[in-house]
Coordinates of C-alpha atoms in Angstrom, one line a residue:
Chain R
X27 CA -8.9 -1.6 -48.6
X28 CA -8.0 -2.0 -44.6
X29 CA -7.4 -5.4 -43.9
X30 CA -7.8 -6.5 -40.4
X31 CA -3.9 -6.9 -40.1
X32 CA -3.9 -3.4 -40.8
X33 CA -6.4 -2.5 -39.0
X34 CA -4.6 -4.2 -35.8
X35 CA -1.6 -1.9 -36.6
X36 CA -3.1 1.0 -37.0
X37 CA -5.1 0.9 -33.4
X38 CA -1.8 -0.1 -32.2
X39 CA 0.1 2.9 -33.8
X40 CA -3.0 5.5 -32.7
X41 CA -2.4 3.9 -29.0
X42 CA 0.8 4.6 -29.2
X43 CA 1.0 8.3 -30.6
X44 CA -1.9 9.4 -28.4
X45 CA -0.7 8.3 -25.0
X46 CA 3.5 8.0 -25.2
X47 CA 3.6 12.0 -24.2
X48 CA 1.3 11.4 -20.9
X49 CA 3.3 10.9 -17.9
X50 CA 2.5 9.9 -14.3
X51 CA 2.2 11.7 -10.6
X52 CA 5.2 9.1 -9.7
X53 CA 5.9 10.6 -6.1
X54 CA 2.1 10.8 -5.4
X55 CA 2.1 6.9 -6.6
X56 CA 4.5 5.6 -4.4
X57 CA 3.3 7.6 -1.4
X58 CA -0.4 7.4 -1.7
X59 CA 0.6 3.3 -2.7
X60 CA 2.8 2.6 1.1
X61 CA 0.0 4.1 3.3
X62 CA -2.8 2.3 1.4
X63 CA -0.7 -0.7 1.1
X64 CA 0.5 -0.6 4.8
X65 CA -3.2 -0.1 5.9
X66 CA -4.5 -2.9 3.6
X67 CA -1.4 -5.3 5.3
X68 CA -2.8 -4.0 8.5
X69 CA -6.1 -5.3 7.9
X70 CA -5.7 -8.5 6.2
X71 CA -3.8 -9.2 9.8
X72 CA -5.9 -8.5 11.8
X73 CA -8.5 -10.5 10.1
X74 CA -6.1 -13.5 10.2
X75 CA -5.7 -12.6 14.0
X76 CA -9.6 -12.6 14.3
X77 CA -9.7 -16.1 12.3
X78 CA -6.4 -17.8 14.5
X79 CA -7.9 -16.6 17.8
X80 CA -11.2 -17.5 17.4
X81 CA -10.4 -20.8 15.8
X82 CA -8.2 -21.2 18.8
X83 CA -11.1 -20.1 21.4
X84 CA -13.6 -22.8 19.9
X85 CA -11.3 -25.4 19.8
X86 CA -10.2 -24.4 23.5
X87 CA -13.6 -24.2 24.5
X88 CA -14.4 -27.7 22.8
X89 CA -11.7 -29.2 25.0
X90 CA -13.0 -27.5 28.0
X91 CA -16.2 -28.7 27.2
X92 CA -15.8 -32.1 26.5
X93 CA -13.5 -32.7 30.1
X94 CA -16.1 -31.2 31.6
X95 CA -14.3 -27.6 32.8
X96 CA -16.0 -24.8 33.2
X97 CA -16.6 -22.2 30.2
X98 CA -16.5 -19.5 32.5
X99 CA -12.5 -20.1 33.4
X100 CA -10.8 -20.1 29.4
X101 CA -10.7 -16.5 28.6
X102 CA -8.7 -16.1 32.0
X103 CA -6.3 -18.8 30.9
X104 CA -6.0 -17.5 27.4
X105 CA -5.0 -14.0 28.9
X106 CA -2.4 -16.3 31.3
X107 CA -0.8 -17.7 28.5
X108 CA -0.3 -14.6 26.7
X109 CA -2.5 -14.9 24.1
X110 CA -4.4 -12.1 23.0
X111 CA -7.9 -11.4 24.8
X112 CA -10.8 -12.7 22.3
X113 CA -13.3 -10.4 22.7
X114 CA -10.7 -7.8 21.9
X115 CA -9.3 -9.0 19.0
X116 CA -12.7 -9.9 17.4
X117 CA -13.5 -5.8 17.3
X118 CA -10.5 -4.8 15.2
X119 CA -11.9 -1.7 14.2
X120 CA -11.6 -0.3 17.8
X121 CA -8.1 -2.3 18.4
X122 CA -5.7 0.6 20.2
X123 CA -2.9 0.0 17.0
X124 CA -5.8 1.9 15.3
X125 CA -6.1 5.4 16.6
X126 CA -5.9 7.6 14.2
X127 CA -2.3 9.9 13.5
X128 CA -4.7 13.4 14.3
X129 CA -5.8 11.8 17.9
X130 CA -2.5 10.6 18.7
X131 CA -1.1 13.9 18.4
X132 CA -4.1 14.6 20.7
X133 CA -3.2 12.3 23.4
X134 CA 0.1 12.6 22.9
X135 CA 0.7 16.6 23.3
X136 CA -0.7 16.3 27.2
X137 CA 1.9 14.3 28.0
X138 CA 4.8 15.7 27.1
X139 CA 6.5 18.6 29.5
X140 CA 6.0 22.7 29.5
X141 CA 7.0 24.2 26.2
X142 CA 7.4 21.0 24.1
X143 CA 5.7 21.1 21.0
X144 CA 4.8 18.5 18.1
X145 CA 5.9 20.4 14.7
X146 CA 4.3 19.2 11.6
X147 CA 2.7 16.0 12.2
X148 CA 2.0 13.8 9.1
X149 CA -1.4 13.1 9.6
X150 CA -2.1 11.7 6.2
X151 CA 0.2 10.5 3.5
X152 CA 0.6 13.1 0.3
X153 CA -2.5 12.8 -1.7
X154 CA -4.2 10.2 0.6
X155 CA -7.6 10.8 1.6
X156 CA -7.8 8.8 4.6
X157 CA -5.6 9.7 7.8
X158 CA -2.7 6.9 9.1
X159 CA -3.6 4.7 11.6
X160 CA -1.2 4.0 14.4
X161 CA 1.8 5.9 12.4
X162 CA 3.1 9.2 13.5
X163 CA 6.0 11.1 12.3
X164 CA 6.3 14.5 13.2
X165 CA 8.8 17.1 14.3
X166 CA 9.7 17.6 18.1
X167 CA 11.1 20.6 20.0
X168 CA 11.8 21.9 23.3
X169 CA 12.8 24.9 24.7
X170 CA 14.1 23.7 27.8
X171 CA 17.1 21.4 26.4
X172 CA 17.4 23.8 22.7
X173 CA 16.5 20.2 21.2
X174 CA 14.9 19.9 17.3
X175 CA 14.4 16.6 16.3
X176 CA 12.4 14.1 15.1
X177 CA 9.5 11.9 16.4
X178 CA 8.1 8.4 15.2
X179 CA 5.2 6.5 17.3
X180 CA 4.1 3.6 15.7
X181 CA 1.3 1.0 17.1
X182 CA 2.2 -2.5 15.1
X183 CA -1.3 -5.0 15.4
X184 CA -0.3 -8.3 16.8
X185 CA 2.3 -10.1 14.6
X186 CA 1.7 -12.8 12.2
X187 CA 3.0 -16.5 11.8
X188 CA 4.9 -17.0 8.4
X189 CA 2.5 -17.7 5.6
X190 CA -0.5 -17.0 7.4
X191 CA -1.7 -14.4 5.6
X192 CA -4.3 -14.9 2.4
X193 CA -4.9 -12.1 0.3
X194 CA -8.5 -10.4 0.0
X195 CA -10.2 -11.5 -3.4
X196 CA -9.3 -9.2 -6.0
X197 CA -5.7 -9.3 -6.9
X198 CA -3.9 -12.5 -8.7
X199 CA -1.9 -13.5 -5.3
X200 CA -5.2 -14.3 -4.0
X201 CA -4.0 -18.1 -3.2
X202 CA -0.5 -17.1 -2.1
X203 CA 0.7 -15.9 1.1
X204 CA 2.2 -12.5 2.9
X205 CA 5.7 -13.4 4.6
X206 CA 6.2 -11.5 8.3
X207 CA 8.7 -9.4 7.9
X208 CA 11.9 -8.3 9.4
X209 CA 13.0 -9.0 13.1
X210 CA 10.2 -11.0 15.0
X211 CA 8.5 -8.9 17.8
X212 CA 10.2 -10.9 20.5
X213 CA 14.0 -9.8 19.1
X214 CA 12.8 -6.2 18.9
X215 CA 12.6 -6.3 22.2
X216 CA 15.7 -8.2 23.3
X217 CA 18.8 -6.6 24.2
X218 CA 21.1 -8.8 23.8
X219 CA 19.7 -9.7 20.4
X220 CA 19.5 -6.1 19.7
X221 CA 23.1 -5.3 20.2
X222 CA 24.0 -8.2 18.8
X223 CA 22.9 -6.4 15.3
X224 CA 24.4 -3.1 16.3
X225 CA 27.7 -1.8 15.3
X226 CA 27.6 1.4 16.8
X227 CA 27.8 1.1 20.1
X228 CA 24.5 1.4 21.1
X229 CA 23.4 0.7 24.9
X230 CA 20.0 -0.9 26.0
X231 CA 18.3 -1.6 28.8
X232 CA 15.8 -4.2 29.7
X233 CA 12.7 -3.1 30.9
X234 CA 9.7 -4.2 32.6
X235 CA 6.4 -2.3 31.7
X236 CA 3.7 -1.5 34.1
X237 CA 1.4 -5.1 33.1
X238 CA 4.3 -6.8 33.3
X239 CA 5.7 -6.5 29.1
X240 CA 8.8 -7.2 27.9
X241 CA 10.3 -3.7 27.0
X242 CA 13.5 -1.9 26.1
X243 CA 14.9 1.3 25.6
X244 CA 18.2 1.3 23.4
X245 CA 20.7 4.7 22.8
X246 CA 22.5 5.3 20.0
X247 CA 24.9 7.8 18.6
X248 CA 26.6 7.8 15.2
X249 CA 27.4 10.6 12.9
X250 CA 26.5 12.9 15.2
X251 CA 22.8 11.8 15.0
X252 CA 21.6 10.7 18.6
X253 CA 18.3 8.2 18.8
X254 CA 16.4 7.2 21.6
X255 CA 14.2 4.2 21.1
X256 CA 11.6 2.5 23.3
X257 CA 10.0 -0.7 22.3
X258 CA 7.2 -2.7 24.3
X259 CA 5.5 -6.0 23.4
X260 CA 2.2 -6.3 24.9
X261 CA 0.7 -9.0 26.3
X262 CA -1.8 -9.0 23.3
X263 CA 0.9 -9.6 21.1
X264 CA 0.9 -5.6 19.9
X265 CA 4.0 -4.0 19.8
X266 CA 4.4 0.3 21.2
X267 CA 7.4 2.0 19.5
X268 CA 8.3 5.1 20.2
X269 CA 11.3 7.0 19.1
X270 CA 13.2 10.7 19.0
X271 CA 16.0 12.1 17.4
X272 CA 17.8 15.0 17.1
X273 CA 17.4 15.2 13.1
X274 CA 14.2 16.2 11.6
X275 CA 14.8 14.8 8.3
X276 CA 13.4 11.8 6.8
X277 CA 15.7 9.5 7.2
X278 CA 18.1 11.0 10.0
X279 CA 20.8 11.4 7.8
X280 CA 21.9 14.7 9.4
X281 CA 21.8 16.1 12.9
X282 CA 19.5 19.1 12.9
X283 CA 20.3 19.9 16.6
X284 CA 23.3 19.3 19.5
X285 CA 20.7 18.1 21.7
X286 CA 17.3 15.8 21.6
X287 CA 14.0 17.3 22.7
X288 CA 13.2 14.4 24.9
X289 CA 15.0 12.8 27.4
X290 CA 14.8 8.8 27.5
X291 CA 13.1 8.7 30.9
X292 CA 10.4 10.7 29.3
X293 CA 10.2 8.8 25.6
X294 CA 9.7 5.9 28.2
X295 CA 7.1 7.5 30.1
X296 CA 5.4 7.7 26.4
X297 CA 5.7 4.6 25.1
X298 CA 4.5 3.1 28.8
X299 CA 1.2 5.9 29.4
X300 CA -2.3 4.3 29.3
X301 CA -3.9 6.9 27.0
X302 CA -3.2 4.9 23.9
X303 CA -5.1 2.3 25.3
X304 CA -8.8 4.0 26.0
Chain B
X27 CA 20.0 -0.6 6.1
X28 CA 17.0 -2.4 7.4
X29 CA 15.1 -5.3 5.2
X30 CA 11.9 -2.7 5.9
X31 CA 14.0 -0.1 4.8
X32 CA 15.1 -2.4 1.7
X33 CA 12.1 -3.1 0.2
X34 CA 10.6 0.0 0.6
X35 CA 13.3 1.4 -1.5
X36 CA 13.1 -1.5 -4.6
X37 CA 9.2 -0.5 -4.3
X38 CA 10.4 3.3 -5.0
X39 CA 12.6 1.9 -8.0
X40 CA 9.5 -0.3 -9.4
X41 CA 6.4 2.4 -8.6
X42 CA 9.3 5.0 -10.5
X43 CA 10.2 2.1 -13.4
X44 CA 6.8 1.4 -13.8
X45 CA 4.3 4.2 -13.1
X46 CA 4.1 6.0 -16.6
X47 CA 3.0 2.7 -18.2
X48 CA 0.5 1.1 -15.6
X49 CA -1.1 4.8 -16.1
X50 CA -1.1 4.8 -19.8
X51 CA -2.8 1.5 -19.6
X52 CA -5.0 1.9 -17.1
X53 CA -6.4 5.5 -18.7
X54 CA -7.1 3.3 -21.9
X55 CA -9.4 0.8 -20.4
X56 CA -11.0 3.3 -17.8
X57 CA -10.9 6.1 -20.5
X58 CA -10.2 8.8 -17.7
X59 CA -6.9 10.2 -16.3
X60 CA -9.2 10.3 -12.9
X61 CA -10.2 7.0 -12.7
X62 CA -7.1 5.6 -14.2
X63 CA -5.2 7.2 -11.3
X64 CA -7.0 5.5 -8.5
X65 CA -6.7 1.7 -10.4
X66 CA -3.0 2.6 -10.7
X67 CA -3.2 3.6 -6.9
X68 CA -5.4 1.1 -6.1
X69 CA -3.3 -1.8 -7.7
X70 CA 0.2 -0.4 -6.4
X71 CA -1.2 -0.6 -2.8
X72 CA -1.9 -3.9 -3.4
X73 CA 1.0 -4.6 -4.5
X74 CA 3.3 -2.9 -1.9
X75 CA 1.0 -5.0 0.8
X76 CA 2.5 -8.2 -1.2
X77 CA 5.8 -6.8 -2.2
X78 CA 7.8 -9.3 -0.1
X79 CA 6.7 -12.0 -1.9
X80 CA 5.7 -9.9 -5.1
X81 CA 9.7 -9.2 -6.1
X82 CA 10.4 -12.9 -6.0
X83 CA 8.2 -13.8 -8.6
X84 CA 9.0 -14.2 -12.2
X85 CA 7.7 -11.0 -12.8
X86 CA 6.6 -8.2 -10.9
X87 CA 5.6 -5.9 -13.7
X88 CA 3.2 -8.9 -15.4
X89 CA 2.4 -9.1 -11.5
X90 CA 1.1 -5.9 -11.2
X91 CA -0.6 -5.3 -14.7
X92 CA -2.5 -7.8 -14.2
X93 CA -3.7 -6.5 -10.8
X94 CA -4.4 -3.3 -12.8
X95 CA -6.7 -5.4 -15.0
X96 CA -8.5 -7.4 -12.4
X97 CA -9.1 -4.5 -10.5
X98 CA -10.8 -2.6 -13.6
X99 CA -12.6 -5.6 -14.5
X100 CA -14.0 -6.5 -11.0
X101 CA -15.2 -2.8 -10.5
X102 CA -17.3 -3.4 -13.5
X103 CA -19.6 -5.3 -11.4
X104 CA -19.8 -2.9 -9.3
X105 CA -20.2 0.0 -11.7
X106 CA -22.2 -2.3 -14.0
X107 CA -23.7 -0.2 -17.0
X108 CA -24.0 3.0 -14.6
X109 CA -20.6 4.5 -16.5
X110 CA -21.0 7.8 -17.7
X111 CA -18.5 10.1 -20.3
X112 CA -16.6 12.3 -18.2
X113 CA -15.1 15.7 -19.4
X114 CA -11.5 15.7 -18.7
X115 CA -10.2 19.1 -17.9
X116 CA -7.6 20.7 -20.4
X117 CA -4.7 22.3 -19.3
X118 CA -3.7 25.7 -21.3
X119 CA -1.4 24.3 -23.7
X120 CA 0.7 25.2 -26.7
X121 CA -1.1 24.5 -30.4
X122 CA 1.0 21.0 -30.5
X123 CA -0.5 20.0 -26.7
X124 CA -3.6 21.0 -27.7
X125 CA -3.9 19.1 -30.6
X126 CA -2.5 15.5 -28.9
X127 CA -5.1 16.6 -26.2
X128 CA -7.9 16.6 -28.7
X129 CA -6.7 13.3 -29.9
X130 CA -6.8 11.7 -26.6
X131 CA -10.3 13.0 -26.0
X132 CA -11.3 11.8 -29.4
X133 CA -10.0 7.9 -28.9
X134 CA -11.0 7.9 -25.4
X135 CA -14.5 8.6 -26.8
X136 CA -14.4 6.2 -29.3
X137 CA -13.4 3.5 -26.5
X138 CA -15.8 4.0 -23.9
X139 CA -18.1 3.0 -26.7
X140 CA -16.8 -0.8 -26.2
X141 CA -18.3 -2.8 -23.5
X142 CA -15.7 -2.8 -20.8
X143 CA -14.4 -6.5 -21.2
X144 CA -14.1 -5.5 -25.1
X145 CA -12.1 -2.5 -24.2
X146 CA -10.2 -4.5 -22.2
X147 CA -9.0 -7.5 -24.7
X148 CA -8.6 -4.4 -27.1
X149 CA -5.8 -2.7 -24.3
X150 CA -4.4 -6.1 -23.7
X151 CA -4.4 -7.3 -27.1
X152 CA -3.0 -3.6 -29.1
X153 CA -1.5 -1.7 -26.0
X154 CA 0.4 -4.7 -24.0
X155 CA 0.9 -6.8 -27.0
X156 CA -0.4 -9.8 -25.8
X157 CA -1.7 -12.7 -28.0
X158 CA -4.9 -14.0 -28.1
X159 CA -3.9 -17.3 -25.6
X160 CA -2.7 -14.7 -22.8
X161 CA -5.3 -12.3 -23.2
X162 CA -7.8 -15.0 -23.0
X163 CA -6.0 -16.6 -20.0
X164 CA -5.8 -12.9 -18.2
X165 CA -9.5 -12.3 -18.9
X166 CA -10.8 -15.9 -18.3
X167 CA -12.4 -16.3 -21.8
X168 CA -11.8 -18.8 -24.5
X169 CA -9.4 -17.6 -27.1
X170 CA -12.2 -17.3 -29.8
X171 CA -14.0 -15.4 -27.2
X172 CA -11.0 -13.0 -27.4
X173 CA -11.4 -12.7 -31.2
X174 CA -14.7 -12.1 -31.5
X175 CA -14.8 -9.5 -29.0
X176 CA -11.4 -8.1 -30.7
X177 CA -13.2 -8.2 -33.9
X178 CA -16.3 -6.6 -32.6
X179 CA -14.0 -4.1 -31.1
X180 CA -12.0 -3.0 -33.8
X181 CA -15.0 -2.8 -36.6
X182 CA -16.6 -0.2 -33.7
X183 CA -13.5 1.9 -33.4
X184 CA -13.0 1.6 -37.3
X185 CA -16.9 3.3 -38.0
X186 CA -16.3 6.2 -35.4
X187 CA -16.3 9.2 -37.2
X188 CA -13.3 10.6 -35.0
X189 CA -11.2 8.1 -35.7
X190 CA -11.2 8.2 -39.5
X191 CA -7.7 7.7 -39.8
X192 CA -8.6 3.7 -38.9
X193 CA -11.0 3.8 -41.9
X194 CA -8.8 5.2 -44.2
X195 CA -5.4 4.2 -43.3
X196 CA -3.9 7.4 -42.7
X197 CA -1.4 8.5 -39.9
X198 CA -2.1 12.2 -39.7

């Protein structure tokens, strides 16, 4: 007679035998896991963006109310103090960090100079459905200069205070809070904080976008790779980064060229155009 | 190496450490490789969007299994009683393959008999080892709750024809 000991064991022993030879699409986890991960990080920011800012435009408006000032005037002084513009933030579906990777390639091919040609833009992450948003890496080449390289673009939504962040209902962090990572927006864009971290020698120059942002473009050479990296915060707290290399790989481990496809005058020219922005 | 550039590669390590066995679980309380592939996704994106905080808890593989689990349990309510048996495709296989194949099919039928929060104490309780106070703290039941339904559970898979070897003992 089965007991229900024995029972226990034996649904634990059938588990077992049945499912210990199946294995998993690991590379197709990880992927598919960063882009849906980095999209649902994405979002839950911009929500909290949508909360802050509004919560700071009633409050504003409350004050401005109550002293009497005119309604009309806060979204002018909210732009003057750099914070982002309401009425943009609240539509975060159409916010510019957004666009998707296949209509970046599309705006961004027009701008680039005779012969230069985007090579295999990822558009969407292995087995991914959905297409990135505001992430493009892709190869770059030009005839002119014999450069192969690589290109990165990436759109970054307006950054976050520390533990501001709640998760979305469904997973068991839902009281607990996402930490901003890495370098704050503000240093990214700092040269002498930026060199400050750099040990090879890198040079940057301060810039001044065409509204006024705080921007740099930075050089650097090691190992024979050779980077080129522009950085601009916007006044809505977004961040443009835009970058080339002469090494298509992944990581830049290893030049795949002597010379870049893209001079830095023109990866600024990228970063600063309007067309992102439509 | 950049923190960015850090974390993303201890994520690689975990998703690598960890994949086989999230999938192995999550195919037993969805009771197909399909749909226990998108939890799996599902969860691990979750996870990665939490990771800096995620790695600093006590543990990041109870973390995630239990995402794995809220995740099935909460598309329940969604899916609600609309769950239909779905034929897995079958790979051409040697006589050995074929055979485990068959077995698979065979309990994954027998569990998609169980009402989903069943099937679930049942994977929790026989596949992650859990007792019956974890399980019901996981699940939000009492911990009789967890024994009836275990109970219930086990006399079902017990009286399914293909899964004689519960009735009888045996370990073909």
């Amino acid at each position: 007679m089965t007991t229900p000991h024995d029972l226990e064991d034996q649904v634990r022993n059938r588990f077992e035998r049945t499912m210990s030879d199946t294995t998993a699409p690991v590379d197709a986890f990880r992927t598919g896991a960063v882009a849906r991960g980095r999209r649902l990080r994405r979002r839950r920011r911009t929500l909290i963006t949508v909360s802050a800012i509004t919560a700071i435009a009633v409050t504003g408006l409350g004050i401005q109310q109550a002293s009497g000032g005119s309604t009309a005037r806060e979204s002018t002084d909210y732009a003057g103090n750099g914070l982002p513009d309401v009425k943009q933030a609240a539509t975060p579906s159409v916010s510019w960090w957004d666009l998707p990777a296949s209509e970046m390639v599309a705006r961004l091919e027009p701008l680039l100079s005779t012969g230069v040609r985007i090579v295999d833009p990822l558009i969407r992450e292995p087995g991914a459905t959905e297409e990135n948003f505001g992430f493009l890496i892709s190869g770059i080449t030009s005839p002119t200069s014999g450069g192969t390289g690589g290109f990165n673009m990436i759109f970054y939504s307006p950054e976050q205070p520390d533990e501001a962040v709640r998760d979305d209902g469904n997973d068991p962090g839902d009281s607990m809070t996402i930490m901003a990572e890495g370098p704050r927006y503000e240093q990214q864009v700092d040269c002498t904080w930026l060199l400050s971290q750099n040990k090879t020698g890198a040079t940057c120059d301060q810039l001044t976008g065409p509204g006024g942002e705080r921007a740099i473009l930075m050089e650097d050479a090691y190992d024979g790779i050779e980077l080129i990296e522009f950085r601009m915060l916007r006044t809505d707290g977004s961040m443009m980064y835009v970058s080339t290399s002469n090494s298509s790989q992944d990581k830049w481990n290893e030049p795949t060229s002597y010379a870049l496809a893209l001079t830095p005058a023109q990866v600024r020219a990228i970063g600063e155009s309007d067309v992102w922005y439509d | 190496m950049s923190q960015r550039q850090k974390l993303d590669d201890e994520f690689a390590a975990f998703v690598a450490a960890q994949s086989h066995s999230l999938l192995r679980k999550a195919w037993l309380l969805t009771t197909s490789r399909h749909r226990a592939e998108d939890l799996v996704q599902s969860a691990l994106a979750k996870t990665y969007a939490a990771w800096s905080r995620v790695r600093r808890a006590d543990d990041p593989v109870a973390y995630t299994h239990a995402i794995v689990t809220k995740t099935f349990l909460s598309e329940r309510r969604r899916r609600s009683s609309s769950e239909l048996p779905v034929a897995e495709p079958i790979d051409t296989a040697t006589a050995d393959e074929a055979a485990d194949v068959t077995d698979r099919l065979l309990l994954m039928a027998a569990l998609r008999q169980l009402d989903r929060l069943d099937r679930a104490v049942v994977v929790l309780r026989y596949w992650d080892d859990r007792s019956v106070a974890d399980t019901a703290r996981q699940l939000d039941l009492t911990e009789a709750a967890v024994k009836n339904r275990s109970l219930r559970a086990l006399r079902t898979l017990q009286s399914d024809p293909h899964l004689s070897d519960l009735a009888t003992g045996s370990n073909p």
